[in-house]
PDB file of C-alpha atoms in Angstrom:
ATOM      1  CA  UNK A 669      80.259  80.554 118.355  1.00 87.00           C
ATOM      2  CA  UNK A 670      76.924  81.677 118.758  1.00 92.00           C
ATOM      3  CA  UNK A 671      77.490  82.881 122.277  1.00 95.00           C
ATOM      4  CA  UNK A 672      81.221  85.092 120.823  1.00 96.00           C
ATOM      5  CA  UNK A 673      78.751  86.458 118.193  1.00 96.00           C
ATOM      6  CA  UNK A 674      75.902  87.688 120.768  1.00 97.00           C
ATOM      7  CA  UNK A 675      78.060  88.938 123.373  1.00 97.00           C
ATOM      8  CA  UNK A 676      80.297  90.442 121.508  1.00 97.00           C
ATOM      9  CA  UNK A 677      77.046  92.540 119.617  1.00 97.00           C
ATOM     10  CA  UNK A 678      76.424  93.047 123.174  1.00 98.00           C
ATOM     11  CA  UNK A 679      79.933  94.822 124.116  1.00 98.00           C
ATOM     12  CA  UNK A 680      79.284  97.059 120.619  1.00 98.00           C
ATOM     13  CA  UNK A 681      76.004  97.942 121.503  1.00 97.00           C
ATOM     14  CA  UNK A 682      76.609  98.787 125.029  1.00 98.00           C
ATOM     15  CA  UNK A 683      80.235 100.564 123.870  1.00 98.00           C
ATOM     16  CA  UNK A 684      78.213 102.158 120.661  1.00 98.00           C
ATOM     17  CA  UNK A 685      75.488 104.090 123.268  1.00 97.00           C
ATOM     18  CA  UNK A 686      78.040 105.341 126.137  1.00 97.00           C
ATOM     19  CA  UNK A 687      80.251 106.838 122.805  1.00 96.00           C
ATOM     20  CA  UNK A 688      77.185 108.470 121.990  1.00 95.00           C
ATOM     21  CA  UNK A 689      76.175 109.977 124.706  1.00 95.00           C
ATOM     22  CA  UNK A 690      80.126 110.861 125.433  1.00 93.00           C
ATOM     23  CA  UNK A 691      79.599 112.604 122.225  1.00 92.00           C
ATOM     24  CA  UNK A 692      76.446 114.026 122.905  1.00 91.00           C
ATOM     25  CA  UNK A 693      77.300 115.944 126.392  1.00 91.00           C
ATOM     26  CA  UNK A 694      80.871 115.807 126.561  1.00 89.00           C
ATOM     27  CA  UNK A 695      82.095 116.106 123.041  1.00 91.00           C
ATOM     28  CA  UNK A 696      79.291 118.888 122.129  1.00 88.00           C
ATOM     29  CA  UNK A 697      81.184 121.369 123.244  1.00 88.00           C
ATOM     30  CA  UNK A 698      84.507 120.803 122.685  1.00 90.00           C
ATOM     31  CA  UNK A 699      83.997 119.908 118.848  1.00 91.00           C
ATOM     32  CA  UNK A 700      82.732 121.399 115.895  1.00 92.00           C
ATOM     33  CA  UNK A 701      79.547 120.377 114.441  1.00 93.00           C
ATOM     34  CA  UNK A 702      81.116 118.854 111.423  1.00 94.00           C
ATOM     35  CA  UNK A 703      83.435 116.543 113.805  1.00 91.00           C
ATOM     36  CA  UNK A 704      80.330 115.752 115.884  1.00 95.00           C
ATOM     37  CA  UNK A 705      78.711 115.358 112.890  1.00 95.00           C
ATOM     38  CA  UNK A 706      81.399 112.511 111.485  1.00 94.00           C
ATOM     39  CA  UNK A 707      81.651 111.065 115.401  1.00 94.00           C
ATOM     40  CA  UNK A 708      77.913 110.675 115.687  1.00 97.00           C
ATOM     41  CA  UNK A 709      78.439 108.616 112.387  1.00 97.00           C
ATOM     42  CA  UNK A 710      81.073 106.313 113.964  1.00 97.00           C
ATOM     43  CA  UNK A 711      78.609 105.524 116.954  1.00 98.00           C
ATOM     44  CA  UNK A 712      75.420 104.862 114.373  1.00 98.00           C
ATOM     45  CA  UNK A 713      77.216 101.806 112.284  1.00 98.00           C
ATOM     46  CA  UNK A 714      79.205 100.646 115.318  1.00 98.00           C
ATOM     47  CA  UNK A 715      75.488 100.223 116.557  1.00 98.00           C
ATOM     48  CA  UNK A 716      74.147  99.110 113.966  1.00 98.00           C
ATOM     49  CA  UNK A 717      76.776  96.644 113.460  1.00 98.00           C
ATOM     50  CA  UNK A 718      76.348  95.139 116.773  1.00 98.00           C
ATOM     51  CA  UNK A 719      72.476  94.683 116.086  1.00 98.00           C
ATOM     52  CA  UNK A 720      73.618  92.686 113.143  1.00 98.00           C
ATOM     53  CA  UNK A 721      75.854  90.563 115.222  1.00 98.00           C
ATOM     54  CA  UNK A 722      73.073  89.832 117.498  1.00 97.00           C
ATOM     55  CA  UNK A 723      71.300  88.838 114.328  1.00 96.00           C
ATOM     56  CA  UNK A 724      73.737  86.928 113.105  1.00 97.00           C
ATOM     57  CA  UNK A 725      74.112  84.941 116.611  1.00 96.00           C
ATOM     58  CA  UNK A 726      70.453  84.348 117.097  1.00 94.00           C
ATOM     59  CA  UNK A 727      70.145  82.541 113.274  1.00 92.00           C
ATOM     60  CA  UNK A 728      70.145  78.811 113.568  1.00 88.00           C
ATOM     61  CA  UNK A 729      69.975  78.097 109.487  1.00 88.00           C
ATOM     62  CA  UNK A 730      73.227  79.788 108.491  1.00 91.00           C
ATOM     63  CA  UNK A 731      76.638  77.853 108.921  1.00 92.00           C
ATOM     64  CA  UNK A 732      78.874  77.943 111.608  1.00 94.00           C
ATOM     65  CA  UNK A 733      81.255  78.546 109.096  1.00 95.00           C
ATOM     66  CA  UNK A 734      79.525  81.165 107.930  1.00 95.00           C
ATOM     67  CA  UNK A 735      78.868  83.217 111.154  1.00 96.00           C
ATOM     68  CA  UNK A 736      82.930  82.686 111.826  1.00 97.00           C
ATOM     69  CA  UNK A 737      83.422  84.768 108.895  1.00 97.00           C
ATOM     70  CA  UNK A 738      80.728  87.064 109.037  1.00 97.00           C
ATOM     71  CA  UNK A 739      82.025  87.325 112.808  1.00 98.00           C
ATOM     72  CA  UNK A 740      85.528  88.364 111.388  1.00 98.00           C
ATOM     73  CA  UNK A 741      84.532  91.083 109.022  1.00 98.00           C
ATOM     74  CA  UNK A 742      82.517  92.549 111.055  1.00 98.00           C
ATOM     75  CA  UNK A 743      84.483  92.881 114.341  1.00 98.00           C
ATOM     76  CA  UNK A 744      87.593  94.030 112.028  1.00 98.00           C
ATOM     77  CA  UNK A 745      85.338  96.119 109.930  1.00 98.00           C
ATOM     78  CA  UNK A 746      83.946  98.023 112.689  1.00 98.00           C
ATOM     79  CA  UNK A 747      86.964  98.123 114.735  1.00 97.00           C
ATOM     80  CA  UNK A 748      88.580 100.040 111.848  1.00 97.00           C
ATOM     81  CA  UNK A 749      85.875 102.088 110.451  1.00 97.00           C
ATOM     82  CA  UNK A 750      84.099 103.101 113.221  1.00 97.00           C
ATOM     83  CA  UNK A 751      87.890 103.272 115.325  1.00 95.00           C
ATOM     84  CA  UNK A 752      88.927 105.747 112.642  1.00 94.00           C
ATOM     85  CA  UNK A 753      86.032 107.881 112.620  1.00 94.00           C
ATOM     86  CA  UNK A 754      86.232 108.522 116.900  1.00 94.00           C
ATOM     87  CA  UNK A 755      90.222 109.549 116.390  1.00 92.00           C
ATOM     88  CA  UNK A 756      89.532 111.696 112.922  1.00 91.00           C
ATOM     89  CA  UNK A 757      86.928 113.406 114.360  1.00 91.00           C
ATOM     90  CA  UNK A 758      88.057 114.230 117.877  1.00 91.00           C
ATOM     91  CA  UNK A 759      92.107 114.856 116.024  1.00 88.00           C
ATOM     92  CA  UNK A 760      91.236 118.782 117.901  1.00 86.00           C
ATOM     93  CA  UNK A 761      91.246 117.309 121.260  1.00 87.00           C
ATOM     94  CA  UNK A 762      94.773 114.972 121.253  1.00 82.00           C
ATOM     95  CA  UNK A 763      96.643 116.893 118.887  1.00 80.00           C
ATOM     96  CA  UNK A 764      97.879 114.450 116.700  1.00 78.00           C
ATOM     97  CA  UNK A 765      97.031 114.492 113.195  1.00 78.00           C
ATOM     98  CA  UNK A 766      95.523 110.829 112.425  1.00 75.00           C
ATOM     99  CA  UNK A 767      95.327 111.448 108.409  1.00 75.00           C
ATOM    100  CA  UNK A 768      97.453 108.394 107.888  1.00 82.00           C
ATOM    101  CA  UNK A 769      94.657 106.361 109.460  1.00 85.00           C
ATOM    102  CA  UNK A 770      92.205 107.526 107.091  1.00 82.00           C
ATOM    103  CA  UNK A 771      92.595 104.635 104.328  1.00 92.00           C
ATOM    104  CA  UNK A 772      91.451 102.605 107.047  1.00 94.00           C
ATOM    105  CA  UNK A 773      87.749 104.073 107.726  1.00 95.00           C
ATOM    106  CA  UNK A 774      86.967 102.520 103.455  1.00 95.00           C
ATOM    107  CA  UNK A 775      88.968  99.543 104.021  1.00 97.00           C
ATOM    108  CA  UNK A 776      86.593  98.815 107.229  1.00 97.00           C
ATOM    109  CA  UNK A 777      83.449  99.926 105.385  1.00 97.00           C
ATOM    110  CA  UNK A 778      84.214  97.511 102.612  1.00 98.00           C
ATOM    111  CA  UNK A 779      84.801  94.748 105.420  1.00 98.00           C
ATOM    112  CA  UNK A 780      81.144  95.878 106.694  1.00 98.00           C
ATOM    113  CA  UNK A 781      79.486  95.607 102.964  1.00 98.00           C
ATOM    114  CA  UNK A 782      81.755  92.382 102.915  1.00 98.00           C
ATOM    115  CA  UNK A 783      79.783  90.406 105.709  1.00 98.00           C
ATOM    116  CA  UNK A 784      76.451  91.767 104.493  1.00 98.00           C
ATOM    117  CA  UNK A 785      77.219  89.915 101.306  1.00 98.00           C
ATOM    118  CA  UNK A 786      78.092  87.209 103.085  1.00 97.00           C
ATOM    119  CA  UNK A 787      74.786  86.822 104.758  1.00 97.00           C
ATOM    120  CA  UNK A 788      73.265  87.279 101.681  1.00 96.00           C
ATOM    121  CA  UNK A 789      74.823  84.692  99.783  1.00 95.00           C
ATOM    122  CA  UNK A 790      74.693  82.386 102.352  1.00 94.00           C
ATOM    123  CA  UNK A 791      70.649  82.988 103.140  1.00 92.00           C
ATOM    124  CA  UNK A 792      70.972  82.420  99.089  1.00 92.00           C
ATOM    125  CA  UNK A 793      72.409  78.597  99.313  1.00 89.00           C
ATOM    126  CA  UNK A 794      69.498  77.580 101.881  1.00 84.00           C
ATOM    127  CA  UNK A 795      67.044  74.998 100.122  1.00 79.00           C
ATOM    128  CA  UNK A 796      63.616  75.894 100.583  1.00 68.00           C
TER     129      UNK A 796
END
C-alpha cells in the first residue's frame, strides 16, 4: 500500500506542477485573472494533497487500514475538487458550461477535510 500511496503523491505532484505552469504561460493569456485566479487554486491543493500522500506513505505507525482510507478520500477528493476547479475555470476555452459540476468541487473538499480527520484521529489512537 505504501508504495500506491507514494507513487501515486508522486503522479499528483508531478501532474499538480506541469498544470501550473500550463496555467502560468499558456493559460495567462487566454483567461481572465479571476479564472487564473480559481485554476491556480486547483493546482495549490492538488499539490498539496500529493505532499500529504507522500506523508501518509512514508508513516510506519498508522494502520494499513488507515492509509487505505485516507488513500481513498484523498485520490477521490482531489480528483473532484481540484478536477472541477481546471474545467470551471477554463469553461471560456471549451465552451461548455460545466455549472452542473460545481456541487462536486465541496463534495471533494469535504472528502479532503475528511482524510485530514482521519489522520488525526488515527495519530489520536497511538499509545504513547
Amino acid at each position: 500500500m505504501n508504495k500506491k500511496i507514494i507513487t501515486t503523491g508522486a503522479a499528483f505532484g508531478a501532474t499538480a506542477i506541469i498544470l501550473g505552469a500550463f496555467g502560468a504561460h499558456a493559460l495567462k493569456e487566454v483567461l481572465t485573472t479571476e479564472a487564473l485566479a480559481t485554476f491556480e487554486t486547483g493546482v495549490k491543493y492538488q499539490m498539496y494533497h500529493a505532499l500529504f500522500l507522500l506523508f501518509i506513505g512514508m508513516m510506519g505507525f498508522i494502520s494499513e487500514k488507515a492509509k487505505q482510507t485516507i488513500f481513498y478520500l484523498i485520490i477521490t477528493g482531489v480528483l473532484l475538487f481540484s478536477g472541477s476547479i481546471y474545467l470551471l475555470a477554463t469553461k471560456s476555452l471549451s465552451g461548455i458550461d460545466f455549472k452542473i459540476i460545481g456541487i462536486a468541487t465541496p463534495v471533494g473538499g469535504f472528502l479532503l477535510i475528511l482524510g485530514w480527520i482521519c489522520l488525526f484521529v488515527n495519530i489520536l489512537k497511538q499509545k504513547s
